[in-house]
Amino acid sequence: RGDHKSPSVCCCDQSRPNLCKMYRFASAVGTCVCLLVILSTKTSDALPMRFSADDHGEIRSVYGSEDKTSALVQGEVVVAVKTRNKEKIEAILQSVSDPSSMQYGKHLSLKEICLLSEPLERHRQAVYDWAKLHSAVRIDETACKDFVVIKFPEALRFRALESAHLIAHAVDFIDSSSKDLLRSHSSTTDASRIRSREFEPAVRRAALSATDAEQLLESKPVGPWYPPCLKTSATPACLRRLHNVSATAAAGADTSQAVALFGPQYFRPSDLAAFEDKFALPAATIRVLNDNDPKIAGNEASLDTQYITALGAGAETWFLHYNCTTEACRPFLGWVLQVANLTRPPLVQSVSVGTTEWEYVEAMGEAFVARINHEFAKLGARGVTLLFASGDRASQAHAGRFWINFPAASPFVAAVGGVWLGALGGGPLETDPDTTGGFANSPTHAQPPHQRAAVERYLAVAAASGAKRPDVFNASLRAVPDLVSMSDAYIIIQGGSPTFIGGTSAACPVVAGPLSLINGGL
């Protein structure tokens, strides 16, 4: 209900109280949404020696140099060997995520995933024979043996790729070229945007003319409840009130969470400490996987680390960093391979970068995108919840259609959009006009079963209001976003000083933090 006494009340099956550990959100249209998240259960980490997974997600060397690598390096050739049981694994994901299923919460271990998905031996052998034929100096493979990283002498690498047709029957994709793809979904007051945007409400109101303000006030509909403190800024305490979050992670609870950053985005521990001091938050310790350079801290990394620890207070928090934004280093692939190779990956992960669906599919190919989606599904079947910011580019027109962003378009992740208090900063709570939303266009991004009823209701309400349904979107495919949070008027500490920031990048870690607390409460 949209009243102040019960801002986000949803109905759960009280006869099965263990199934009521669901995140409750007040939606932007004044109704309630219960999100069925992929909640974690503890699984055994004891793996036979033949599995190479460990606490660093390292890839096992099977030929050549014995030292290990934990990240993809530009110039290497990555081969996705065909896996088995894709449909079965995706069906398992649905069943372990559905509270009405007898398999609800019975997530698979890494060992179980590998036993299901490990490629046929003849396919692996074909890849190894091809690599050695072209003088490979090193061959690494993942725990499930379904990705092979090959290092050739540079002079022979392109010759090897020219003969890739020899293993086409055994692989989903091989390598790629070079083009910058990833964009951050956060914006600061001085950032270049599609439309001008000021994130400090007081400054935004002062900049409006009296006529503009009068017209905005006259057109204001009634919106859902929100705490009055949001009119000033989206502080941690105010966001916790908005989402009815009162707990912190219990000692010993399985509440791991992470933010994944790409390219020159690092965080400064001193900024995090100053943020915690300013908003009276408990001190957080962040585990760094790969690297962090505090001297060149970025606003995206500062935003993500400060707000996931604020809303998911007490949870074990990881900072995952990948120096990759181009096709050449295959954005998202290095992250997916490393996280999938961990015996105990962070159970909730927030990612605030992406690119237009058509651009990613065009650059990387349908086969690449389909395989990345399947890797998301495998992580989900293990109890890992992946959240992606839906983006801040509003409707994106291309080739006569409107497009959403990838990876938010994947049917195996949760896409997080934004709401704000309007151009006046005084409410009501409504859809942020910059938030990217709509429907996928790639057939790779099918509509997941849990969305169907919601999409049908959405279309029915739109039709009843007289809205014209355009021909440029396909409502039978994946819809985004799944959830929303505030995407405006955030304060971060950057370089020792407070600054305003916003976007779906801000909303995404705010949703991720409470999901970690829910995991710990099960």
Coordinates of C-alpha atoms in Angstrom, one line a residue:
R1 CA 0.0 0.0 0.0
G2 CA 1.2 3.5 -0.7
D3 CA 0.5 4.8 2.8
H4 CA 3.0 6.1 5.4
K5 CA 2.3 3.3 7.9
S6 CA 3.1 0.5 5.5
P7 CA 5.2 1.7 2.7
S8 CA 6.1 -1.6 1.2
V9 CA 3.8 -4.4 2.3
C10 CA 3.4 -7.4 0.1
C11 CA 1.5 -10.6 0.6
C12 CA 3.4 -13.8 1.4
D13 CA 2.2 -17.3 2.1
Q14 CA 2.1 -17.2 5.9
S15 CA 1.6 -20.9 6.0
R16 CA 5.2 -21.2 4.8
P17 CA 7.0 -18.5 6.7
N18 CA 10.4 -19.6 5.4
L19 CA 9.3 -18.5 1.9
C20 CA 8.5 -15.0 3.1
K21 CA 12.1 -13.9 3.2
M22 CA 11.5 -11.8 0.1
Y23 CA 12.6 -8.2 -0.5
R24 CA 9.6 -5.8 -0.3
F25 CA 9.6 -2.7 -2.4
A26 CA 7.1 0.0 -3.0
S27 CA 6.9 0.3 -6.7
A28 CA 6.8 3.6 -8.6
V29 CA 3.1 3.1 -9.4
G30 CA 1.9 2.8 -5.8
T31 CA 1.5 -0.9 -5.8
C32 CA 3.7 -3.5 -4.1
V33 CA 6.2 -5.9 -5.8
C34 CA 7.6 -9.0 -4.2
L35 CA 10.9 -10.0 -5.7
L36 CA 11.7 -13.6 -5.7
V37 CA 15.5 -13.5 -5.5
I38 CA 18.0 -16.3 -5.9
L39 CA 18.8 -16.8 -2.3
S40 CA 21.8 -18.8 -1.2
T41 CA 22.3 -22.0 0.7
K42 CA 25.6 -23.2 1.9
T43 CA 27.2 -25.9 -0.2
S44 CA 30.3 -28.0 0.3
D45 CA 33.5 -26.5 -0.9
A46 CA 35.4 -29.8 -0.9
L47 CA 36.4 -30.4 -4.5
P48 CA 38.4 -33.3 -6.0
M49 CA 41.9 -32.3 -7.1
R50 CA 40.9 -32.3 -10.7
F51 CA 39.0 -29.0 -10.1
S52 CA 41.1 -26.0 -10.2
A53 CA 38.8 -23.5 -8.5
D54 CA 40.1 -21.7 -5.5
D55 CA 39.6 -18.5 -3.5
H56 CA 41.1 -16.4 -6.3
G57 CA 39.2 -17.9 -9.2
E58 CA 42.4 -18.8 -10.9
I59 CA 42.4 -20.8 -14.2
R60 CA 44.4 -24.0 -14.2
S61 CA 47.4 -24.4 -16.5
V62 CA 47.2 -27.7 -18.4
Y63 CA 50.0 -27.2 -20.9
G64 CA 53.1 -25.1 -20.9
S65 CA 54.0 -22.7 -18.1
E66 CA 52.8 -23.9 -14.7
D67 CA 52.2 -20.5 -13.2
K68 CA 48.5 -19.4 -13.0
T69 CA 46.6 -16.4 -14.2
S70 CA 43.6 -14.8 -12.6
A71 CA 42.5 -12.6 -15.4
L72 CA 42.3 -12.5 -19.2
V73 CA 45.2 -10.7 -20.9
Q74 CA 44.7 -8.9 -24.2
G75 CA 46.3 -10.9 -27.0
E76 CA 45.2 -14.3 -25.6
V77 CA 42.7 -16.4 -27.4
V78 CA 39.7 -17.6 -25.4
V79 CA 37.8 -20.6 -26.6
A80 CA 34.3 -21.4 -25.3
V81 CA 34.0 -25.1 -25.6
K82 CA 30.5 -26.4 -26.1
T83 CA 28.9 -27.4 -22.8
R84 CA 26.4 -30.1 -22.0
N85 CA 22.9 -29.8 -20.4
K86 CA 22.3 -26.1 -21.0
E87 CA 18.5 -26.5 -20.9
K88 CA 18.7 -28.7 -17.8
I89 CA 20.8 -26.1 -15.9
E90 CA 18.5 -23.3 -16.9
A91 CA 15.5 -25.4 -15.7
I92 CA 17.3 -26.0 -12.4
L93 CA 17.8 -22.3 -12.0
Q94 CA 14.0 -21.7 -12.4
S95 CA 13.2 -24.5 -9.9
V96 CA 15.6 -23.4 -7.2
S97 CA 14.4 -19.8 -7.5
D98 CA 10.6 -20.6 -7.4
P99 CA 9.1 -20.7 -3.8
S100 CA 6.4 -23.0 -5.1
S101 CA 8.9 -25.6 -6.2
M102 CA 10.1 -28.5 -4.0
Q103 CA 13.6 -27.6 -5.2
Y104 CA 13.4 -24.0 -3.9
G105 CA 16.7 -23.0 -2.4
K106 CA 18.5 -26.2 -3.2
H107 CA 21.4 -24.7 -5.1
L108 CA 24.1 -26.6 -6.8
S109 CA 27.8 -26.6 -5.8
L110 CA 30.6 -25.8 -8.3
K111 CA 31.3 -29.6 -8.4
E112 CA 27.7 -30.4 -9.3
I113 CA 27.6 -27.6 -12.0
C114 CA 30.8 -29.0 -13.5
L115 CA 29.5 -32.5 -13.6
L116 CA 26.5 -31.3 -15.5
S117 CA 28.2 -29.0 -17.9
E118 CA 31.7 -30.4 -18.6
P119 CA 32.2 -30.6 -22.3
L120 CA 32.5 -33.8 -24.3
E121 CA 36.0 -35.2 -24.2
R122 CA 36.3 -35.2 -28.0
H123 CA 35.4 -31.5 -28.1
R124 CA 38.1 -30.6 -25.6
Q125 CA 40.6 -32.8 -27.4
A126 CA 39.9 -31.0 -30.7
V127 CA 40.6 -27.7 -29.1
Y128 CA 43.9 -28.9 -27.6
D129 CA 45.0 -30.5 -30.8
W130 CA 44.3 -27.3 -32.7
A131 CA 46.2 -25.2 -30.2
K132 CA 49.3 -27.5 -30.2
L133 CA 49.2 -27.6 -34.0
H134 CA 49.7 -23.9 -34.0
S135 CA 52.5 -23.9 -31.5
A136 CA 50.6 -22.8 -28.4
V137 CA 53.0 -22.0 -25.6
R138 CA 50.4 -22.3 -22.8
I139 CA 46.9 -23.7 -22.4
D140 CA 44.7 -22.9 -19.3
E141 CA 41.3 -24.2 -18.5
T142 CA 38.5 -23.3 -16.1
A143 CA 37.3 -25.6 -13.3
C144 CA 34.5 -27.0 -15.5
K145 CA 36.9 -27.3 -18.5
D146 CA 34.4 -25.4 -20.6
F147 CA 36.6 -22.4 -21.3
V148 CA 40.2 -22.7 -22.6
V149 CA 42.6 -19.8 -22.6
I150 CA 45.4 -20.2 -25.1
K151 CA 48.6 -18.2 -25.5
F152 CA 50.2 -18.4 -28.9
P153 CA 53.4 -16.7 -30.1
E154 CA 52.1 -13.4 -31.5
A155 CA 53.4 -14.1 -35.0
L156 CA 51.3 -17.3 -35.1
R157 CA 48.2 -16.2 -33.4
F158 CA 46.4 -14.9 -36.5
R159 CA 47.4 -18.0 -38.4
A160 CA 45.7 -20.1 -35.8
L161 CA 42.6 -18.0 -36.0
E162 CA 42.5 -18.4 -39.7
S163 CA 42.1 -22.1 -39.2
A164 CA 39.5 -21.8 -36.5
H165 CA 36.9 -23.5 -38.8
L166 CA 38.7 -26.8 -37.9
I167 CA 37.1 -26.7 -34.4
A168 CA 33.8 -24.9 -35.2
H169 CA 31.9 -28.1 -34.3
A170 CA 33.4 -28.1 -30.8
V171 CA 33.1 -24.5 -29.7
D172 CA 30.5 -21.7 -29.2
F173 CA 32.9 -18.8 -30.0
I174 CA 36.6 -17.9 -30.3
D175 CA 38.3 -14.6 -29.6
S176 CA 37.2 -11.1 -30.8
S177 CA 38.6 -7.8 -32.1
S178 CA 38.8 -4.3 -30.5
K179 CA 36.2 -1.6 -29.8
D180 CA 35.3 0.2 -26.6
L181 CA 32.0 -1.0 -25.4
L182 CA 31.3 -0.4 -21.7
R183 CA 29.7 2.7 -20.3
S184 CA 29.1 3.6 -16.7
H185 CA 25.5 4.1 -15.6
S186 CA 26.3 6.8 -13.1
S187 CA 26.3 10.6 -13.7
T188 CA 27.8 13.5 -11.7
T189 CA 26.8 17.1 -11.9
D190 CA 29.6 17.8 -14.5
A191 CA 29.1 14.7 -16.6
S192 CA 28.1 14.8 -20.3
R193 CA 24.5 13.5 -20.6
I194 CA 21.8 13.1 -23.2
R195 CA 19.9 15.8 -21.3
S196 CA 21.1 18.3 -18.7
R197 CA 20.8 17.0 -15.2
E198 CA 21.5 18.5 -11.8
F199 CA 21.6 16.0 -8.9
E200 CA 21.4 18.4 -6.0
P201 CA 17.7 19.1 -5.4
A202 CA 18.1 22.6 -4.1
V203 CA 20.3 23.7 -7.0
R204 CA 17.9 22.0 -9.5
R205 CA 14.8 23.8 -8.0
A206 CA 16.6 27.2 -8.1
A207 CA 17.5 26.7 -11.7
L208 CA 13.9 26.3 -12.8
S209 CA 11.9 29.3 -13.9
A210 CA 8.8 30.2 -12.0
T211 CA 6.7 29.2 -15.1
D212 CA 8.3 25.8 -15.3
A213 CA 7.8 25.2 -11.6
E214 CA 4.2 26.2 -11.8
Q215 CA 3.5 23.8 -14.7
L216 CA 5.3 21.0 -12.9
L217 CA 3.2 21.5 -9.8
E218 CA 0.0 21.5 -11.7
S219 CA 0.8 18.2 -13.4
K220 CA 1.8 16.3 -10.4
P221 CA 0.0 13.0 -9.8
V222 CA -0.3 11.2 -6.5
G223 CA 2.6 8.8 -5.9
P224 CA 3.6 6.2 -3.4
W225 CA 4.9 6.9 0.1
Y226 CA 8.5 8.0 0.5
P227 CA 10.4 9.4 3.5
P228 CA 10.5 13.2 3.5
C229 CA 14.3 13.1 4.0
L230 CA 14.6 12.2 0.3
K231 CA 13.7 15.8 -0.7
T232 CA 17.1 16.9 0.6
S233 CA 19.3 14.0 -0.5
A234 CA 19.4 10.2 -0.8
T235 CA 21.5 9.5 2.3
P236 CA 22.1 5.9 3.6
A237 CA 19.7 6.4 6.6
C238 CA 17.0 7.8 4.3
L239 CA 17.4 4.9 1.8
R240 CA 17.2 2.4 4.6
R241 CA 13.9 4.0 5.6
L242 CA 12.7 4.0 2.0
H243 CA 13.2 0.2 1.8
N244 CA 12.4 -0.7 5.4
V245 CA 15.9 -1.9 6.1
S246 CA 16.6 -2.0 9.8
A247 CA 19.0 -4.9 10.2
T248 CA 22.7 -5.4 9.8
A249 CA 24.4 -8.7 8.9
A250 CA 24.6 -11.1 11.8
A251 CA 28.0 -12.4 12.8
G252 CA 28.9 -15.6 11.0
A253 CA 26.0 -15.2 8.5
D254 CA 26.5 -16.1 4.9
T255 CA 26.1 -12.6 3.5
S256 CA 28.8 -12.1 1.0
Q257 CA 28.4 -9.3 -1.6
A258 CA 30.5 -7.6 -4.3
V259 CA 30.7 -4.8 -6.8
A260 CA 32.4 -5.4 -10.1
L261 CA 34.2 -2.5 -11.8
F262 CA 35.9 -2.3 -15.2
G263 CA 38.6 0.0 -16.6
P264 CA 40.1 2.9 -14.6
Q265 CA 37.6 2.6 -11.7
Y266 CA 39.2 2.2 -8.3
F267 CA 38.1 3.2 -4.8
R268 CA 40.0 5.0 -2.0
P269 CA 39.7 3.5 1.5
S270 CA 40.1 6.9 3.0
D271 CA 37.0 8.1 1.1
L272 CA 35.1 5.1 2.4
A273 CA 36.2 5.9 5.9
A274 CA 35.1 9.5 5.6
F275 CA 31.8 8.5 4.1
E276 CA 31.2 6.1 7.1
D277 CA 32.2 8.9 9.5
K278 CA 29.9 11.4 7.9
F279 CA 26.8 9.2 8.0
A280 CA 27.6 7.3 11.2
L281 CA 28.0 3.9 9.6
P282 CA 29.9 0.9 10.9
A283 CA 33.4 0.5 9.4
A284 CA 33.5 -1.9 6.5
T285 CA 36.4 -4.0 5.4
I286 CA 36.5 -4.6 1.6
R287 CA 38.3 -7.6 0.1
V288 CA 40.1 -6.7 -3.2
L289 CA 40.2 -9.3 -5.9
N290 CA 42.8 -8.5 -8.7
D291 CA 43.8 -4.9 -8.1
N292 CA 42.9 -1.4 -6.7
D293 CA 44.8 1.8 -7.2
P294 CA 43.5 4.4 -4.6
K295 CA 45.5 7.2 -6.3
I296 CA 43.1 7.2 -9.2
A297 CA 39.8 6.5 -7.5
G298 CA 36.7 6.9 -9.8
N299 CA 33.3 8.1 -8.9
E300 CA 31.7 4.8 -10.0
A301 CA 33.8 2.7 -7.7
S302 CA 33.4 5.2 -4.9
L303 CA 29.6 5.2 -5.3
D304 CA 29.4 1.4 -5.5
T305 CA 31.6 0.6 -2.5
Q306 CA 30.1 3.3 -0.3
Y307 CA 26.4 2.4 -0.9
I308 CA 26.6 -1.4 -1.0
T309 CA 28.3 -1.4 2.4
A310 CA 25.9 1.2 3.8
L311 CA 22.8 -0.7 2.8
G312 CA 24.3 -4.2 3.3
A313 CA 26.0 -3.2 6.5
G314 CA 28.1 -6.0 8.1
A315 CA 28.1 -8.3 5.0
E316 CA 31.4 -9.5 3.7
T317 CA 32.2 -7.2 0.8
W318 CA 34.4 -7.8 -2.3
F319 CA 35.8 -5.3 -4.8
L320 CA 36.2 -7.1 -8.1
H321 CA 38.2 -5.2 -10.7
Y322 CA 38.9 -5.9 -14.4
N323 CA 41.0 -3.6 -16.6
C324 CA 38.8 -4.2 -19.6
T325 CA 36.3 -2.2 -21.6
T326 CA 36.9 -3.4 -25.2
E327 CA 36.0 -6.3 -27.4
A328 CA 39.7 -7.3 -27.5
C329 CA 39.6 -8.3 -23.8
R330 CA 36.0 -9.5 -24.0
P331 CA 34.1 -7.4 -21.4
F332 CA 32.3 -9.4 -18.8
L333 CA 34.0 -12.6 -19.9
G334 CA 37.0 -12.2 -17.6
W335 CA 34.8 -11.4 -14.7
V336 CA 32.4 -14.3 -15.4
L337 CA 35.2 -16.8 -15.7
Q338 CA 36.9 -15.8 -12.5
V339 CA 33.8 -15.6 -10.4
A340 CA 32.5 -18.9 -11.8
N341 CA 35.8 -20.5 -10.8
L342 CA 35.5 -19.5 -7.2
T343 CA 34.4 -22.2 -4.8
R344 CA 32.6 -19.6 -2.7
P345 CA 31.8 -16.6 -5.0
P346 CA 30.1 -13.5 -3.5
L347 CA 26.4 -14.4 -3.3
V348 CA 25.1 -10.9 -4.4
Q349 CA 26.9 -8.9 -7.0
S350 CA 26.2 -5.4 -8.3
V351 CA 27.4 -4.3 -11.7
S352 CA 26.7 -0.8 -13.0
V353 CA 28.1 -0.8 -16.5
G354 CA 26.8 -2.0 -19.8
T355 CA 26.1 -1.0 -23.4
T356 CA 23.1 -1.0 -25.8
E357 CA 21.8 -4.5 -26.5
W358 CA 22.2 -4.1 -30.3
E359 CA 25.7 -2.7 -30.0
Y360 CA 26.9 -5.6 -27.8
V361 CA 25.2 -8.3 -30.0
E362 CA 26.6 -6.7 -33.2
A363 CA 30.1 -6.4 -31.8
M364 CA 30.3 -9.8 -30.0
G365 CA 27.9 -11.9 -31.9
E366 CA 24.7 -13.8 -30.9
A367 CA 26.7 -16.9 -30.0
F368 CA 28.9 -15.0 -27.5
V369 CA 25.9 -13.3 -25.9
A370 CA 24.0 -16.5 -25.6
R371 CA 27.0 -18.2 -23.9
I372 CA 27.5 -15.3 -21.5
N373 CA 23.8 -15.6 -20.6
H374 CA 24.2 -19.3 -19.9
E375 CA 27.2 -18.5 -17.6
F376 CA 24.9 -16.1 -15.7
A377 CA 22.4 -19.0 -15.4
K378 CA 25.0 -21.3 -14.1
L379 CA 25.9 -18.8 -11.4
G380 CA 22.3 -18.4 -10.5
A381 CA 21.9 -22.2 -10.1
R382 CA 24.7 -21.9 -7.6
G383 CA 22.7 -19.3 -5.6
V384 CA 24.5 -16.2 -6.9
T385 CA 22.2 -13.1 -7.5
L386 CA 23.5 -10.8 -10.3
L387 CA 22.2 -7.3 -10.4
F388 CA 22.8 -4.9 -13.3
A389 CA 22.0 -1.2 -13.6
S390 CA 19.4 -0.8 -16.4
G391 CA 21.1 2.3 -17.7
D392 CA 20.6 6.1 -18.0
R393 CA 20.2 6.6 -21.7
A394 CA 16.4 6.6 -21.7
S395 CA 14.9 5.1 -25.0
Q396 CA 17.6 4.1 -27.4
A397 CA 16.5 4.1 -31.0
H398 CA 18.3 2.0 -33.6
A399 CA 17.2 0.4 -36.9
G400 CA 13.6 1.4 -36.3
R401 CA 13.4 -0.1 -32.8
F402 CA 13.9 0.9 -29.2
W403 CA 16.6 -1.0 -27.3
I404 CA 17.5 -1.7 -23.7
N405 CA 21.0 -2.4 -22.4
F406 CA 23.1 -5.6 -22.0
P407 CA 23.7 -7.3 -19.6
A408 CA 20.5 -6.0 -17.9
A409 CA 18.7 -7.6 -20.9
S410 CA 19.8 -11.1 -19.8
P411 CA 16.9 -13.2 -18.6
F412 CA 19.1 -14.6 -15.8
V413 CA 19.9 -11.4 -14.0
A414 CA 17.9 -8.7 -12.2
A415 CA 17.9 -5.3 -13.8
V416 CA 17.7 -2.2 -11.5
G417 CA 16.1 1.0 -12.7
G418 CA 15.6 4.4 -11.1
V419 CA 13.0 6.7 -9.6
W420 CA 13.3 10.3 -8.5
L421 CA 11.3 13.1 -6.9
G422 CA 10.8 15.0 -10.1
A423 CA 12.4 18.1 -11.6
L424 CA 11.5 20.1 -8.5
G425 CA 13.0 17.6 -6.1
G426 CA 9.8 17.6 -4.1
G427 CA 7.9 14.6 -5.2
P428 CA 6.0 12.5 -5.8
L429 CA 8.2 9.4 -6.4
E430 CA 8.0 8.7 -10.1
T431 CA 10.0 7.1 -12.9
D432 CA 13.3 8.7 -13.5
P433 CA 13.0 9.9 -17.2
D434 CA 16.7 9.0 -17.8
T435 CA 16.2 5.4 -16.8
T436 CA 16.5 2.9 -19.6
G437 CA 13.6 0.5 -19.7
G438 CA 11.4 -1.5 -22.1
F439 CA 11.8 -4.8 -23.9
A440 CA 14.6 -6.7 -25.4
N441 CA 14.9 -7.2 -29.2
S442 CA 17.4 -10.0 -29.4
P443 CA 15.8 -13.5 -29.5
T444 CA 18.6 -14.5 -27.1
H445 CA 16.8 -12.6 -24.4
A446 CA 13.6 -14.5 -23.9
Q447 CA 11.1 -13.4 -21.4
P448 CA 11.5 -15.4 -18.2
P449 CA 8.4 -17.1 -16.8
H450 CA 8.2 -15.0 -13.7
Q451 CA 7.7 -11.8 -15.8
R452 CA 4.8 -12.9 -17.8
A453 CA 1.9 -12.0 -15.5
A454 CA 3.5 -8.6 -14.7
V455 CA 4.0 -7.8 -18.4
E456 CA 0.4 -8.7 -19.1
R457 CA -0.9 -6.4 -16.3
Y458 CA 1.4 -3.6 -17.6
L459 CA 0.0 -3.9 -21.1
A460 CA -3.6 -4.1 -19.9
V461 CA -3.2 -1.0 -17.7
A462 CA -1.5 0.9 -20.6
A463 CA -4.3 -0.1 -23.0
A464 CA -7.0 0.9 -20.5
S465 CA -5.4 4.3 -20.2
G466 CA -5.6 4.9 -23.9
A467 CA -1.8 4.6 -24.4
K468 CA -0.9 3.7 -28.0
R469 CA 1.3 0.6 -28.3
P470 CA 4.2 1.4 -30.6
D471 CA 5.4 -1.2 -33.2
V472 CA 9.0 -0.7 -32.2
F473 CA 9.1 -3.0 -29.1
N474 CA 8.4 -6.6 -28.7
A475 CA 6.5 -7.3 -25.4
S476 CA 7.1 -11.0 -25.8
L477 CA 10.8 -10.7 -24.9
R478 CA 12.6 -9.8 -21.7
A479 CA 11.3 -6.7 -19.9
V480 CA 13.4 -4.3 -17.8
P481 CA 13.8 -3.1 -15.2
D482 CA 12.8 -5.7 -12.6
L483 CA 13.2 -3.4 -9.6
V484 CA 13.8 0.3 -8.9
S485 CA 15.3 2.4 -6.2
M486 CA 16.2 6.1 -5.9
S487 CA 18.5 7.3 -8.7
D488 CA 18.9 10.9 -7.8
A489 CA 20.5 13.2 -5.2
Y490 CA 23.1 10.8 -3.8
I491 CA 26.1 12.1 -1.8
I492 CA 29.4 10.3 -2.1
I493 CA 32.9 11.2 -0.8
Q494 CA 35.3 11.6 -3.7
G495 CA 38.8 12.8 -3.1
G496 CA 38.0 13.6 0.5
S497 CA 35.0 15.9 -0.4
P498 CA 31.3 15.3 -0.7
T499 CA 29.8 15.5 -4.2
F500 CA 26.3 14.7 -5.7
I501 CA 25.9 11.8 -8.1
G502 CA 23.0 9.7 -9.4
G503 CA 21.8 7.3 -12.0
T504 CA 20.9 3.6 -12.0
S505 CA 24.5 3.0 -10.9
A506 CA 23.4 4.4 -7.6
A507 CA 20.2 2.4 -7.4
C508 CA 21.9 -1.0 -8.1
P509 CA 24.2 -1.3 -5.0
V510 CA 21.3 0.1 -2.9
V511 CA 19.2 -2.9 -4.0
A512 CA 22.1 -5.3 -3.7
G513 CA 22.9 -4.5 0.0
P514 CA 19.5 -5.5 1.5
L515 CA 19.5 -8.7 -0.6
S516 CA 22.7 -9.7 1.2
L517 CA 21.0 -9.2 4.5
I518 CA 18.1 -11.4 3.4
N519 CA 20.6 -14.1 2.5
G520 CA 22.0 -13.9 6.0
G521 CA 18.6 -14.2 7.6
L522 CA 17.8 -17.5 6.0

